[in-house]
Amino acid sequence: MCGIFGVVNKKIDKELADKCVDRMEHRGPDGRGVWQENGTTLGHRRLAILDLTEGGAQPMSYPYSSGRYVLSFNGEIYNFVELREELKAKGYEFKSDSDSEVILASYMEWKEKCLDKFNGMWAFLIWDREEEKLFVSRDRFGVKPLYYVMLDNGGIAFGSEMKVITPLMDEVKPNRALVTDPGRTVFYESTEECVIEGIKRFPAGSYAYAGKNGIKIDRWWDTLDNPVSLPSSYEEQVEMFRSLLS
């Protein structure tokens, strides 16, 4: 469990960025990082799992020659070893044993289509320094949390927890309509509504581009569009279940 934080279209000082990032210290006790450039901030709290060295520290830049893409990532890509080999065959180089590098190279190669290749759970932010836009994504079922809020003058902030982005808000007040109406809270987790007014939940199975033109969210995965085809015989069904479980 790591923590991610990001702000676009709004300059904030390093002290405020540190305050936001350290509000999720419990999510990543093994390291922290803040990257800032021209009104963009990315922050990270690290729980080291795959690569315990500084090679896996974030925010992470790639490729090494230019550092065009900068990543803040929470989650795990289970098939990153296979993807890394595929990308190596295309000429990509890697310096760590982290799946974070693979996410960056995958986005560089396939842009948003890289999401179809990932087997895992994630929420991540990738800033493109050349095109000055932020790529945002959350896994198919929303295992990893991600929240966002529209700030004044076109700024947009993202965080793994609501309290990470509240220091950037002019006013923090409860969404009373949500918490006082039982009928609206039944499917609370499947909506964009949050208990703090103005903060929205980034939808599962979705990606977005955020920048000077605001934010545009698109859904890239829906369970109803991806049904599993079952074999006709019971014996084949048992074998398919055994294979999936393994």
Short mmCIF file of C-alpha atoms in Angstrom, two decimals:
data_model
loop_
_atom_site.label_atom_id
_atom_site.label_comp_id
_atom_site.label_asym_id
_atom_site.label_seq_id
_atom_site.Cartn_x
_atom_site.Cartn_y
_atom_site.Cartn_z
CA MET A 1 0.00 0.00 0.00
CA CYS A 2 1.53 3.27 -1.18
CA GLY A 3 0.09 6.76 -1.40
CA ILE A 4 -0.06 9.06 -4.40
CA PHE A 5 -0.66 12.80 -4.72
CA GLY A 6 -0.79 15.13 -7.67
CA VAL A 7 -1.73 18.68 -8.63
CA VAL A 8 -1.92 20.20 -12.11
CA ASN A 9 -2.56 23.80 -13.22
CA LYS A 10 -1.80 25.20 -9.78
CA LYS A 11 1.51 26.19 -8.23
CA ILE A 12 1.87 25.18 -4.61
CA ASP A 13 4.95 25.66 -2.47
CA LYS A 14 7.12 22.77 -1.32
CA GLU A 15 5.98 23.12 2.28
CA LEU A 16 2.32 22.63 1.34
CA ALA A 17 3.18 19.71 -0.95
CA ASP A 18 5.10 18.04 1.88
CA LYS A 19 2.14 18.55 4.21
CA CYS A 20 -0.22 16.84 1.78
CA VAL A 21 2.14 13.94 1.09
CA ASP A 22 2.88 13.32 4.77
CA ARG A 23 -0.82 13.09 5.59
CA MET A 24 -0.59 9.58 4.13
CA GLU A 25 2.61 8.53 5.87
CA HIS A 26 0.83 5.41 7.15
CA ARG A 27 0.41 4.27 3.54
CA GLY A 28 4.14 4.37 2.84
CA PRO A 29 6.59 4.37 5.75
CA ASP A 30 9.59 3.32 3.61
CA GLY A 31 10.12 6.51 1.65
CA ARG A 32 8.71 9.73 0.29
CA GLY A 33 9.21 12.02 -2.65
CA VAL A 34 7.94 15.26 -4.15
CA TRP A 35 8.51 16.42 -7.74
CA GLN A 36 7.50 19.90 -8.96
CA GLU A 37 7.71 21.77 -12.25
CA ASN A 38 5.78 24.72 -13.72
CA GLY A 39 2.55 24.38 -11.75
CA THR A 40 2.60 20.59 -11.56
CA THR A 41 3.30 18.60 -8.39
CA LEU A 42 3.58 14.85 -7.93
CA GLY A 43 4.06 13.27 -4.52
CA HIS A 44 4.50 9.74 -3.23
CA ARG A 45 4.69 7.74 -0.01
CA ARG A 46 6.39 4.40 -0.54
CA LEU A 47 5.83 0.92 0.84
CA ALA A 48 8.75 -0.98 -0.71
CA ILE A 49 7.77 -4.45 -1.92
CA LEU A 50 9.28 -5.43 -5.28
CA ASP A 51 12.47 -3.37 -5.49
CA LEU A 52 13.72 -2.36 -2.05
CA THR A 53 16.48 -0.13 -3.42
CA GLU A 54 16.37 3.55 -4.36
CA GLY A 55 15.87 2.34 -7.94
CA GLY A 56 12.20 1.91 -7.14
CA ALA A 57 11.74 5.31 -5.51
CA GLN A 58 9.01 7.66 -6.73
CA PRO A 59 8.06 9.99 -8.27
CA MET A 60 9.93 8.16 -11.03
CA SER A 61 11.05 9.64 -14.35
CA TYR A 62 11.40 7.82 -17.68
CA PRO A 63 13.06 7.48 -20.15
CA TYR A 64 16.41 8.16 -18.52
CA SER A 65 17.68 10.21 -21.44
CA SER A 66 14.98 12.88 -21.16
CA GLY A 67 12.79 12.20 -18.11
CA ARG A 68 9.77 13.16 -20.18
CA TYR A 69 7.29 11.08 -18.15
CA VAL A 70 6.98 11.28 -14.34
CA LEU A 71 5.04 8.68 -12.36
CA SER A 72 3.37 8.37 -8.96
CA PHE A 73 1.91 4.89 -8.54
CA ASN A 74 0.07 2.84 -5.94
CA GLY A 75 -0.55 -0.86 -6.54
CA GLU A 76 1.04 -3.84 -8.20
CA ILE A 77 1.24 -5.09 -11.78
CA TYR A 78 1.39 -8.88 -11.51
CA ASN A 79 2.55 -9.54 -15.07
CA PHE A 80 5.23 -6.84 -15.15
CA VAL A 81 8.05 -9.35 -15.74
CA GLU A 82 6.41 -10.60 -18.95
CA LEU A 83 5.67 -7.05 -20.08
CA ARG A 84 9.24 -6.00 -19.33
CA GLU A 85 10.56 -8.74 -21.64
CA GLU A 86 8.16 -7.65 -24.38
CA LEU A 87 9.32 -4.06 -24.03
CA LYS A 88 12.99 -5.04 -23.95
CA ALA A 89 12.46 -6.70 -27.33
CA LYS A 90 11.27 -3.30 -28.57
CA GLY A 91 14.43 -1.61 -27.34
CA TYR A 92 13.38 -0.28 -23.93
CA GLU A 93 15.93 -0.29 -21.11
CA PHE A 94 15.32 -0.87 -17.41
CA LYS A 95 17.49 -0.15 -14.39
CA SER A 96 15.38 -1.55 -11.54
CA ASP A 97 13.29 -4.56 -10.64
CA SER A 98 10.15 -2.49 -10.10
CA ASP A 99 6.84 -2.62 -11.92
CA SER A 100 6.81 1.19 -11.86
CA GLU A 101 9.39 1.34 -14.65
CA VAL A 102 7.28 -1.07 -16.69
CA ILE A 103 4.20 1.14 -16.33
CA LEU A 104 6.14 4.13 -17.65
CA ALA A 105 7.63 2.24 -20.59
CA SER A 106 4.24 0.67 -21.37
CA TYR A 107 2.57 4.08 -21.46
CA MET A 108 5.37 5.43 -23.63
CA GLU A 109 4.85 2.56 -26.09
CA TRP A 110 1.06 2.10 -26.10
CA LYS A 111 -0.39 5.22 -24.39
CA GLU A 112 -3.81 4.44 -22.83
CA LYS A 113 -3.92 1.05 -24.59
CA CYS A 114 -1.30 -0.10 -22.07
CA LEU A 115 -4.13 -0.55 -19.56
CA ASP A 116 -5.44 -3.53 -21.51
CA LYS A 117 -2.10 -5.25 -20.96
CA PHE A 118 -1.94 -4.79 -17.19
CA ASN A 119 -2.96 -7.59 -14.84
CA GLY A 120 -3.09 -6.04 -11.41
CA MET A 121 -4.51 -3.37 -9.15
CA TRP A 122 -3.49 0.26 -9.36
CA ALA A 123 -4.07 3.96 -9.21
CA PHE A 124 -1.43 6.07 -10.90
CA LEU A 125 -0.61 9.50 -12.29
CA ILE A 126 1.77 10.06 -15.22
CA TRP A 127 2.78 13.62 -16.12
CA ASP A 128 3.91 14.21 -19.70
CA ARG A 129 6.38 17.09 -19.48
CA GLU A 130 6.39 17.62 -23.25
CA GLU A 131 2.63 17.72 -23.86
CA GLU A 132 1.91 19.12 -20.38
CA LYS A 133 -0.91 16.78 -19.53
CA LEU A 134 -1.56 14.24 -16.80
CA PHE A 135 -2.63 10.67 -17.51
CA VAL A 136 -4.71 9.23 -14.67
CA SER A 137 -5.86 5.64 -14.30
CA ARG A 138 -7.59 3.33 -11.83
CA ASP A 139 -7.78 -0.45 -12.08
CA ARG A 140 -10.71 -2.43 -13.45
CA PHE A 141 -12.55 -2.91 -10.17
CA GLY A 142 -11.33 0.08 -8.20
CA VAL A 143 -9.27 -1.92 -5.73
CA LYS A 144 -6.90 1.00 -5.23
CA PRO A 145 -8.52 4.27 -4.09
CA LEU A 146 -8.27 7.59 -5.90
CA TYR A 147 -10.00 10.90 -5.25
CA TYR A 148 -9.88 14.27 -6.99
CA VAL A 149 -11.13 17.82 -6.59
CA MET A 150 -11.44 20.82 -8.89
CA LEU A 151 -9.58 23.78 -7.42
CA ASP A 152 -9.80 27.49 -8.16
CA ASN A 153 -8.39 28.87 -11.44
CA GLY A 154 -8.53 25.49 -13.17
CA GLY A 155 -6.34 23.55 -10.78
CA ILE A 156 -7.02 19.84 -10.20
CA ALA A 157 -5.73 17.76 -7.27
CA PHE A 158 -5.60 13.97 -6.85
CA GLY A 159 -4.89 11.79 -3.84
CA SER A 160 -5.12 8.29 -2.43
CA GLU A 161 -7.19 9.65 0.46
CA MET A 162 -9.52 12.62 0.82
CA LYS A 163 -7.50 14.16 3.65
CA VAL A 164 -4.49 14.38 1.32
CA ILE A 165 -6.17 17.02 -0.86
CA THR A 166 -8.24 18.92 1.71
CA PRO A 167 -5.33 21.31 2.57
CA LEU A 168 -5.69 22.69 -0.97
CA MET A 169 -9.41 23.44 -0.63
CA ASP A 170 -10.75 26.87 0.35
CA GLU A 171 -13.48 25.27 2.45
CA VAL A 172 -13.93 21.76 3.81
CA LYS A 173 -17.48 20.81 4.72
CA PRO A 174 -19.51 17.61 4.81
CA ASN A 175 -21.73 16.50 1.98
CA ARG A 176 -24.82 16.58 4.19
CA ALA A 177 -27.22 15.53 1.43
CA LEU A 178 -25.28 12.29 1.11
CA VAL A 179 -24.84 11.42 4.77
CA THR A 180 -28.42 12.25 5.83
CA ASP A 181 -30.27 10.45 3.03
CA PRO A 182 -30.12 6.65 3.53
CA GLY A 183 -31.39 6.07 0.00
CA ARG A 184 -28.32 7.76 -1.51
CA THR A 185 -25.72 5.86 0.53
CA VAL A 186 -26.72 2.31 -0.47
CA PHE A 187 -24.45 2.35 -3.52
CA TYR A 188 -22.04 4.93 -2.13
CA GLU A 189 -18.85 3.16 -3.26
CA SER A 190 -20.07 2.86 -6.85
CA THR A 191 -20.76 6.58 -7.23
CA GLU A 192 -18.47 9.59 -7.53
CA GLU A 193 -19.96 11.17 -4.40
CA CYS A 194 -17.89 11.52 -1.23
CA VAL A 195 -18.60 12.58 2.33
CA ILE A 196 -16.68 15.83 1.75
CA GLU A 197 -18.41 18.29 -0.53
CA GLY A 198 -16.49 18.97 -3.73
CA ILE A 199 -14.31 15.85 -3.61
CA LYS A 200 -15.13 13.14 -6.14
CA ARG A 201 -14.16 9.50 -6.36
CA PHE A 202 -12.28 8.70 -9.56
CA PRO A 203 -14.28 5.88 -11.19
CA ALA A 204 -12.99 2.32 -11.40
CA GLY A 205 -12.01 0.96 -14.81
CA SER A 206 -11.43 4.48 -16.09
CA TYR A 207 -8.68 6.79 -17.27
CA ALA A 208 -8.44 10.52 -17.82
CA TYR A 209 -6.29 13.23 -19.30
CA ALA A 210 -6.03 16.31 -17.14
CA GLY A 211 -4.37 19.60 -17.95
CA LYS A 212 -5.01 23.16 -19.03
CA ASN A 213 -8.30 22.13 -20.64
CA GLY A 214 -9.67 20.53 -17.48
CA ILE A 215 -10.25 16.82 -17.10
CA LYS A 216 -11.88 14.31 -19.43
CA ILE A 217 -12.68 10.88 -18.00
CA ASP A 218 -13.26 7.80 -20.18
CA ARG A 219 -14.19 4.29 -19.13
CA TRP A 220 -11.89 1.63 -20.56
CA TRP A 221 -13.25 -1.44 -18.74
CA ASP A 222 -16.74 -2.64 -17.84
CA THR A 223 -17.35 -6.11 -16.42
CA LEU A 224 -20.63 -6.43 -18.35
CA ASP A 225 -18.70 -5.99 -21.60
CA ASN A 226 -16.25 -8.73 -20.71
CA PRO A 227 -18.22 -11.85 -19.78
CA VAL A 228 -16.40 -15.15 -19.29
CA SER A 229 -17.29 -17.91 -21.77
CA LEU A 230 -17.94 -21.15 -19.88
CA PRO A 231 -17.38 -24.64 -21.33
CA SER A 232 -20.51 -26.71 -21.81
CA SER A 233 -19.53 -29.77 -19.76
CA TYR A 234 -19.18 -29.90 -15.99
CA GLU A 235 -15.77 -31.59 -16.24
CA GLU A 236 -14.41 -28.77 -18.41
CA GLN A 237 -15.86 -26.18 -16.05
CA VAL A 238 -14.07 -27.83 -13.12
CA GLU A 239 -10.80 -27.84 -15.03
CA MET A 240 -11.22 -24.17 -15.99
CA PHE A 241 -11.88 -23.25 -12.35
CA ARG A 242 -8.85 -25.24 -11.21
CA SER A 243 -6.66 -23.49 -13.77
CA LEU A 244 -7.89 -20.04 -12.78
CA LEU A 245 -7.41 -20.79 -9.09
CA SER A 246 -3.88 -22.00 -9.71
#
